[in-house]
Structures are given as structure tokens and as C-alpha cells.
Amino acid sequence: MKSNQAPATAGPQVKRELRLEKRKLLLRDLVRDRWMYLMLLPGVLYFIVFKYVPMYGVTMAFQDYKPHTGFFGSPWVGFKHFERFFSEPQFWMLFRNTIILALYNLIFFFPLPIILALMLNELRRERFKRFVQTLIYIPHFVSWVVVVGIFYILFTTENGILNEIIYQITGEKIAFLLEKDWFRTMIVSQSIWKEVGWGTVIFLAALAGVDLQQYEAARIDGAGRWRQLWHITLPAIRSTIIILLILRLGNFLDSGFEQIFLMITPTNREVSEVFDTYVYTKGMTQAQYSYSAAVGLFKSFVGLILVLGSNWMAKRFGEEGVY
């Protein structure tokens, strides 16, 4: 069998010939699959331009950045902005609010697409199944501005539809949009209504790959629907669930700026102010660019640790993980 590896004692001429051969093979593959690489090019350019190039802006977190002097002219200050952030009285409030919202989404939102996908997978009437899928996908394409507007129409104390119904029954109105006790419930409810249907797409695709002969064998052995679900369906999509959970933990501190920003009021700010809105306030409205970059970098660092840690745990338990 011919090997492309040069032996340790091979002379310079042999190594040069092997490198030349590898280049010819690479060029041949590029020419043969040129249209595939051409289709890949837009995605590669997108990540280079919008993901990798902006990474240089992270240096702003370690500078006293001034727009007129730029990255190269701004003085370096080390960890000054991080020290300021951790010593701010608002830090623990922001940390608490962000963590609680993240846990709410993880506990209440993450399992719902799995449950919904399992329920849709059990439907036998294809026409009805497609109708339900279309119905639950539609909210994903509605902007957060429209979603919050709908919730205002339903829950506002001034002629809100649901509040009017509550008033007719109890004689009182509930300030869902103003009271801080209702803020997190409203945020999670909006996320569920808007995104839970779209979240089923990947799980339905995973379920489509399950071998139907396994279900037939289980039925022959006397297994009912619940046993088939527990012993065949769930194990078949377990790796998909774990991978999506790992990716979800990477965005654990991302609470969703637009949604929360639209729902913040002076009366619920104590529970609604999170890292995302804090970065916007400091960076965009107060022009503290370096400080807001330090806060954003802290969030990214926590996300990186969570991804690495959860991926390591997944591999320890015998799963594939993300990488």
C-alpha cells in the first residue's frame, strides 16, 4: 500500500516530491468540486466578515477607547473596566436577573420543543400534522416589536382584552405589564409562544431518521406507545437533545435584548435590567464603549466556559458532544 508519509530518513528531494504530489491532489479536488466550494463561499465570507473580523474589537475592553484615536491610538488600561464592573453595586442585581431569566428559559422553554415534536410525531393524519406545524411555525417570523404589541393589547390595564375579561369576573384589573412579579412570567410566555414551534424543526428531523422496523419489532413484543416512546424514540434523539443543550448553554447569559428592552418599565426595572440592556445603556446611550465591551466580553467568557464544561461532561457520560 502506497503511503503519502515521508520516512524519517527520506532526503530533501523525496520530501519535495511528496509535497508537490499533495498539492496536485488538492488542486485536483478543488477543480473537481469547484461548484460545491463556490456554494460554500458565501457562508465562509459571512463568518469571516461578521464573526471573525469584529473579534478585534475585543481589545476595546482593555483600552480607554476614543473614537477619534481608534484602536491603535487609545491607551491600554488592562483590567480596569472589569474591576469597575465587578465592584459596581448593580453587578449582583444584573447577575441575579440574568441568571433567573436564563434558568426560567432552560427549565420551561427548552423541554417544550422536544415534547411538542414527540406529540407531532405521534399524529397519523399527515394533513392535520402539516396544518399544526404551519400554525406553530408562524410566530417565529413575527418580530419582537409585534409580539410585545400583541401582549400590550391583551394585557394592558387600559382596555386590554384579557384584563377586561378579568375585570368582568373579579371586578379588578391586574397590571401584568407594570408589576415586577409578572415580568419574568410574561417574558417566558412570549418566548414560548414565539419560538417553541420553530424549535421542533430539528427534533422532527431527528425523529424522521428513526428506523421504523424498531417500532414494528417493539409492537410484536407487546410494547405500547409509552414503552416505544421511552425505549426507542427518546434514545434515538438523545444525542440531538444533548448537542442543542450544550449550544443553549453557550448563550445562557443572552436574555434577548430586543424583547426585554421593549418590556422594561420604571416599575419593573428592578427585575428586568439584565446584562444585555446594561451594555446598551452604557455603550450606546452613555458612550462608555470600553466599559460596555468589557461587560460583553465577560458574558462571552462565561458562555465559553459553560460550553467547554458541558461538552466535557457529555463526553464523560458517553455522548458525542459538539466537538
Short mmCIF file of C-alpha atoms in Angstrom, two decimals:
data_model
loop_
_atom_site.label_atom_id
_atom_site.label_comp_id
_atom_site.label_asym_id
_atom_site.label_seq_id
_atom_site.Cartn_x
_atom_site.Cartn_y
_atom_site.Cartn_z
CA MET A 1 0.00 0.00 0.00
CA LYS A 2 1.41 3.35 -1.07
CA SER A 3 1.85 5.92 1.70
CA ASN A 4 1.98 9.71 1.37
CA GLN A 5 4.04 9.95 4.57
CA ALA A 6 7.76 10.56 4.01
CA PRO A 7 10.06 8.30 6.08
CA ALA A 8 12.20 9.97 8.68
CA THR A 9 15.37 9.18 6.67
CA ALA A 10 13.99 10.46 3.33
CA GLY A 11 16.10 13.03 1.56
CA PRO A 12 15.03 16.59 0.68
CA GLN A 13 14.21 15.53 -2.89
CA VAL A 14 11.72 12.85 -1.76
CA LYS A 15 10.00 15.24 0.68
CA ARG A 16 9.77 17.87 -2.04
CA GLU A 17 8.15 15.37 -4.41
CA LEU A 18 5.64 14.31 -1.76
CA ARG A 19 4.68 17.95 -1.08
CA LEU A 20 4.26 18.51 -4.82
CA GLU A 21 2.07 15.42 -5.07
CA LYS A 22 -0.14 16.61 -2.20
CA ARG A 23 -0.56 19.98 -3.88
CA LYS A 24 -1.58 18.31 -7.15
CA LEU A 25 -4.13 16.17 -5.33
CA LEU A 26 -5.52 19.25 -3.53
CA LEU A 27 -5.74 21.19 -6.80
CA ARG A 28 -7.46 18.25 -8.49
CA ASP A 29 -10.04 18.05 -5.68
CA LEU A 30 -10.65 21.81 -5.85
CA VAL A 31 -11.23 21.67 -9.62
CA ARG A 32 -13.44 18.59 -9.36
CA ASP A 33 -15.63 20.02 -6.56
CA ARG A 34 -15.41 23.69 -7.61
CA TRP A 35 -19.17 24.23 -7.63
CA MET A 36 -19.52 22.83 -4.11
CA TYR A 37 -16.79 25.17 -2.86
CA LEU A 38 -18.43 28.06 -4.70
CA MET A 39 -21.69 27.37 -2.84
CA LEU A 40 -19.71 27.27 0.41
CA LEU A 41 -18.05 30.63 -0.26
CA PRO A 42 -20.95 32.96 0.86
CA GLY A 43 -21.18 31.22 4.23
CA VAL A 44 -17.41 31.37 4.76
CA LEU A 45 -17.35 35.06 3.83
CA TYR A 46 -20.24 35.77 6.19
CA PHE A 47 -18.41 34.24 9.16
CA ILE A 48 -15.13 35.95 8.27
CA VAL A 49 -16.66 39.42 7.83
CA PHE A 50 -19.30 39.39 10.58
CA LYS A 51 -17.85 36.95 13.15
CA TYR A 52 -14.07 36.80 12.99
CA VAL A 53 -13.10 40.32 11.86
CA PRO A 54 -15.18 42.00 14.64
CA MET A 55 -13.30 39.91 17.22
CA TYR A 56 -10.54 42.50 17.07
CA GLY A 57 -12.96 44.88 18.77
CA VAL A 58 -12.48 42.83 21.97
CA THR A 59 -9.28 44.83 22.51
CA MET A 60 -11.54 47.79 23.31
CA ALA A 61 -12.31 46.17 26.68
CA PHE A 62 -8.68 46.64 27.70
CA GLN A 63 -8.38 50.24 26.49
CA ASP A 64 -9.79 53.67 27.22
CA TYR A 65 -11.20 53.70 23.73
CA LYS A 66 -11.69 57.03 21.98
CA PRO A 67 -13.39 57.05 18.56
CA HIS A 68 -11.17 59.82 17.21
CA THR A 69 -7.95 57.92 18.07
CA GLY A 70 -9.18 54.42 17.16
CA PHE A 71 -7.91 51.06 18.38
CA PHE A 72 -4.26 51.84 17.73
CA GLY A 73 -4.26 55.28 19.37
CA SER A 74 -6.29 54.52 22.51
CA PRO A 75 -4.30 53.91 25.73
CA TRP A 76 -4.20 50.45 27.30
CA VAL A 77 -5.62 50.18 30.82
CA GLY A 78 -5.55 46.41 31.42
CA PHE A 79 -8.39 45.06 33.59
CA LYS A 80 -9.57 48.46 34.80
CA HIS A 81 -13.06 48.16 33.28
CA PHE A 82 -13.54 44.61 34.58
CA GLU A 83 -12.61 45.71 38.11
CA ARG A 84 -15.07 48.56 37.85
CA PHE A 85 -17.82 46.24 36.61
CA PHE A 86 -17.37 43.68 39.39
CA SER A 87 -17.33 46.41 42.03
CA GLU A 88 -20.47 48.15 40.73
CA PRO A 89 -23.47 47.99 43.11
CA GLN A 90 -25.60 46.94 40.14
CA PHE A 91 -23.47 43.89 39.29
CA TRP A 92 -25.27 41.43 41.56
CA MET A 93 -28.69 42.73 40.53
CA LEU A 94 -27.77 42.25 36.85
CA PHE A 95 -26.25 38.85 37.55
CA ARG A 96 -29.30 37.69 39.52
CA ASN A 97 -31.82 38.91 36.93
CA THR A 98 -29.90 37.38 34.02
CA ILE A 99 -29.38 34.03 35.75
CA ILE A 100 -33.02 33.74 36.83
CA LEU A 101 -34.32 34.50 33.33
CA ALA A 102 -31.81 32.06 31.84
CA LEU A 103 -32.91 29.32 34.25
CA TYR A 104 -36.58 30.02 33.52
CA ASN A 105 -35.93 29.63 29.80
CA LEU A 106 -33.86 26.50 30.34
CA ILE A 107 -36.40 24.83 32.62
CA PHE A 108 -39.68 25.88 30.98
CA PHE A 109 -38.77 26.67 27.36
CA PHE A 110 -36.07 24.15 26.37
CA PRO A 111 -38.10 20.93 27.01
CA LEU A 112 -41.24 22.18 25.23
CA PRO A 113 -39.99 21.81 21.62
CA ILE A 114 -38.98 18.21 22.47
CA ILE A 115 -42.41 17.44 23.93
CA LEU A 116 -44.18 19.14 21.02
CA ALA A 117 -42.06 17.26 18.46
CA LEU A 118 -42.89 13.95 20.17
CA MET A 119 -46.59 14.81 20.10
CA LEU A 120 -46.49 15.78 16.42
CA ASN A 121 -44.59 12.59 15.63
CA GLU A 122 -47.48 10.56 17.03
CA LEU A 123 -50.04 12.15 14.69
CA ARG A 124 -51.08 9.82 11.89
CA ARG A 125 -53.11 12.22 9.73
CA GLU A 126 -50.47 13.95 7.62
CA ARG A 127 -52.73 16.80 6.51
CA PHE A 128 -53.64 17.72 10.07
CA LYS A 129 -49.99 17.32 11.13
CA ARG A 130 -48.80 19.75 8.44
CA PHE A 131 -51.53 22.22 9.40
CA VAL A 132 -50.46 22.17 13.07
CA GLN A 133 -46.79 22.53 12.11
CA THR A 134 -47.53 25.56 9.93
CA LEU A 135 -49.66 27.10 12.66
CA ILE A 136 -46.95 26.84 15.32
CA TYR A 137 -44.13 27.93 12.96
CA ILE A 138 -45.73 31.25 12.01
CA PRO A 139 -44.97 33.17 15.26
CA HIS A 140 -41.22 32.67 14.67
CA PHE A 141 -41.39 35.04 11.70
CA VAL A 142 -43.13 37.77 13.72
CA SER A 143 -40.78 40.47 15.06
CA TRP A 144 -40.46 41.08 18.79
CA VAL A 145 -41.96 44.53 18.32
CA VAL A 146 -45.17 42.95 17.02
CA VAL A 147 -45.14 40.25 19.73
CA VAL A 148 -44.82 42.82 22.52
CA GLY A 149 -47.50 44.92 20.83
CA ILE A 150 -49.88 41.95 20.85
CA PHE A 151 -49.19 41.37 24.55
CA TYR A 152 -49.86 45.04 25.27
CA ILE A 153 -53.21 44.77 23.50
CA LEU A 154 -54.10 41.67 25.53
CA PHE A 155 -52.76 42.57 28.99
CA THR A 156 -52.68 46.35 29.36
CA THR A 157 -54.87 47.74 32.12
CA GLU A 158 -56.29 50.30 29.69
CA ASN A 159 -58.85 48.31 27.67
CA GLY A 160 -56.68 45.17 27.47
CA ILE A 161 -58.82 42.28 26.20
CA LEU A 162 -57.85 39.77 28.88
CA ASN A 163 -57.82 42.40 31.59
CA GLU A 164 -61.35 43.41 30.64
CA ILE A 165 -62.45 39.77 30.99
CA ILE A 166 -60.75 39.54 34.39
CA TYR A 167 -62.43 42.79 35.42
CA GLN A 168 -65.87 41.49 34.44
CA ILE A 169 -65.29 38.36 36.57
CA THR A 170 -63.44 39.73 39.61
CA GLY A 171 -64.07 43.47 39.47
CA GLU A 172 -60.31 44.15 39.49
CA LYS A 173 -57.59 44.61 36.89
CA ILE A 174 -54.07 43.19 37.08
CA ALA A 175 -51.11 45.28 35.93
CA PHE A 176 -49.37 42.42 34.12
CA LEU A 177 -47.06 44.77 32.20
CA LEU A 178 -46.12 47.01 35.13
CA GLU A 179 -45.79 44.79 38.19
CA LYS A 180 -42.35 43.25 38.64
CA ASP A 181 -43.85 40.00 39.91
CA TRP A 182 -45.31 39.31 36.45
CA PHE A 183 -42.31 40.36 34.35
CA ARG A 184 -40.48 37.03 34.14
CA THR A 185 -43.71 35.14 33.51
CA MET A 186 -44.51 37.46 30.61
CA ILE A 187 -41.00 37.14 29.13
CA VAL A 188 -41.01 33.33 29.23
CA SER A 189 -44.58 33.21 27.88
CA GLN A 190 -43.62 35.38 24.92
CA SER A 191 -40.57 33.21 24.18
CA ILE A 192 -42.64 30.04 24.33
CA TRP A 193 -45.37 31.40 22.05
CA LYS A 194 -42.91 32.76 19.51
CA GLU A 195 -40.17 30.13 19.35
CA VAL A 196 -41.41 26.79 20.64
CA GLY A 197 -42.86 25.77 17.29
CA TRP A 198 -39.71 26.64 15.38
CA GLY A 199 -37.66 24.72 17.93
CA THR A 200 -39.39 21.49 16.92
CA VAL A 201 -37.85 21.54 13.42
CA ILE A 202 -34.55 19.91 14.41
CA PHE A 203 -36.22 17.35 16.67
CA LEU A 204 -38.73 16.36 13.98
CA ALA A 205 -35.83 15.93 11.55
CA ALA A 206 -34.09 13.67 14.08
CA LEU A 207 -37.29 11.68 14.61
CA ALA A 208 -37.64 11.19 10.86
CA GLY A 209 -34.39 9.20 10.91
CA VAL A 210 -35.62 6.60 13.41
CA ASP A 211 -35.82 3.11 11.87
CA LEU A 212 -39.50 2.14 11.66
CA GLN A 213 -38.59 -1.54 11.95
CA GLN A 214 -37.71 -0.92 15.59
CA TYR A 215 -41.29 0.16 16.27
CA GLU A 216 -42.63 -2.90 14.45
CA ALA A 217 -40.39 -5.20 16.50
CA ALA A 218 -41.47 -3.44 19.70
CA ARG A 219 -45.16 -3.86 18.82
CA ILE A 220 -44.60 -7.56 18.17
CA ASP A 221 -43.03 -7.83 21.62
CA GLY A 222 -46.12 -6.20 23.12
CA ALA A 223 -44.74 -2.72 23.76
CA GLY A 224 -47.34 0.04 23.85
CA ARG A 225 -46.98 3.67 22.76
CA TRP A 226 -45.36 4.79 26.02
CA ARG A 227 -42.78 1.99 26.03
CA GLN A 228 -41.94 2.68 22.38
CA LEU A 229 -41.51 6.34 23.22
CA TRP A 230 -39.27 5.62 26.21
CA HIS A 231 -37.13 2.84 24.74
CA ILE A 232 -36.93 3.81 21.05
CA THR A 233 -37.90 7.42 20.33
CA LEU A 234 -36.14 9.21 23.17
CA PRO A 235 -32.85 7.25 22.85
CA ALA A 236 -32.87 7.98 19.11
CA ILE A 237 -32.91 11.76 19.64
CA ARG A 238 -30.85 11.83 22.85
CA SER A 239 -27.67 12.97 21.09
CA THR A 240 -29.57 15.77 19.35
CA ILE A 241 -31.03 16.92 22.67
CA ILE A 242 -27.60 16.97 24.32
CA ILE A 243 -25.94 18.88 21.46
CA LEU A 244 -28.69 21.51 21.47
CA LEU A 245 -28.46 21.76 25.26
CA ILE A 246 -24.71 22.40 25.02
CA LEU A 247 -25.28 25.10 22.39
CA ARG A 248 -28.04 26.56 24.53
CA LEU A 249 -25.68 26.85 27.49
CA GLY A 250 -23.29 28.81 25.28
CA ASN A 251 -25.97 31.51 25.08
CA PHE A 252 -27.01 31.07 28.70
CA LEU A 253 -26.49 34.74 29.62
CA ASP A 254 -28.10 36.04 26.41
CA SER A 255 -31.52 37.06 27.65
CA GLY A 256 -32.67 38.62 24.38
CA PHE A 257 -32.06 42.35 24.25
CA GLU A 258 -34.90 43.44 21.98
CA GLN A 259 -37.64 41.58 23.83
CA ILE A 260 -36.57 42.73 27.30
CA PHE A 261 -35.82 46.29 26.19
CA LEU A 262 -39.39 46.60 24.88
CA MET A 263 -40.84 45.21 28.13
CA ILE A 264 -38.84 47.34 30.59
CA THR A 265 -40.81 49.93 32.56
CA PRO A 266 -39.72 52.12 35.50
CA THR A 267 -41.76 49.95 37.86
CA ASN A 268 -40.24 46.59 36.87
CA ARG A 269 -36.63 47.70 36.21
CA GLU A 270 -35.51 46.05 39.45
CA VAL A 271 -36.10 42.60 37.90
CA SER A 272 -35.88 43.44 34.18
CA GLU A 273 -32.43 45.03 33.91
CA VAL A 274 -30.02 42.38 32.54
CA PHE A 275 -26.53 42.35 31.05
CA ASP A 276 -27.82 42.94 27.50
CA THR A 277 -29.79 46.08 28.37
CA TYR A 278 -26.98 47.28 30.64
CA VAL A 279 -24.48 47.03 27.77
CA TYR A 280 -26.84 49.02 25.55
CA THR A 281 -27.34 51.72 28.18
CA LYS A 282 -23.64 52.13 28.92
CA GLY A 283 -22.37 51.71 25.38
CA MET A 284 -24.94 53.39 23.16
CA THR A 285 -26.64 56.00 25.33
CA GLN A 286 -23.68 56.94 27.57
CA ALA A 287 -20.85 56.28 25.06
CA GLN A 288 -18.83 54.18 27.54
CA TYR A 289 -17.57 51.92 24.78
CA SER A 290 -14.69 50.23 26.58
CA TYR A 291 -16.74 49.55 29.70
CA SER A 292 -19.65 48.04 27.75
CA ALA A 293 -17.17 45.94 25.73
CA ALA A 294 -15.77 44.57 29.00
CA VAL A 295 -19.28 43.57 30.13
CA GLY A 296 -19.94 41.88 26.80
CA LEU A 297 -16.61 40.05 26.96
CA PHE A 298 -17.45 38.80 30.45
CA LYS A 299 -20.69 37.33 29.09
CA SER A 300 -18.86 35.65 26.22
CA PHE A 301 -16.26 34.20 28.57
CA VAL A 302 -18.95 32.68 30.81
CA GLY A 303 -20.63 31.20 27.72
CA LEU A 304 -17.31 29.68 26.59
CA ILE A 305 -16.75 28.08 30.00
CA LEU A 306 -20.27 26.64 30.00
CA VAL A 307 -19.86 25.17 26.51
CA LEU A 308 -16.48 23.61 27.31
CA GLY A 309 -17.70 22.28 30.64
CA SER A 310 -20.97 20.83 29.33
CA ASN A 311 -19.21 19.30 26.31
CA TRP A 312 -16.67 17.66 28.64
CA MET A 313 -19.47 16.31 30.83
CA ALA A 314 -21.32 14.94 27.79
CA LYS A 315 -18.25 13.04 26.67
CA ARG A 316 -17.69 11.70 30.17
CA PHE A 317 -21.17 10.15 30.00
CA GLY A 318 -20.50 8.58 26.61
CA GLU A 319 -22.16 11.13 24.32
CA GLU A 320 -20.58 12.68 21.24
CA GLY A 321 -20.70 16.32 22.27
CA VAL A 322 -20.25 19.25 19.92
CA TYR A 323 -16.60 18.54 19.06
#
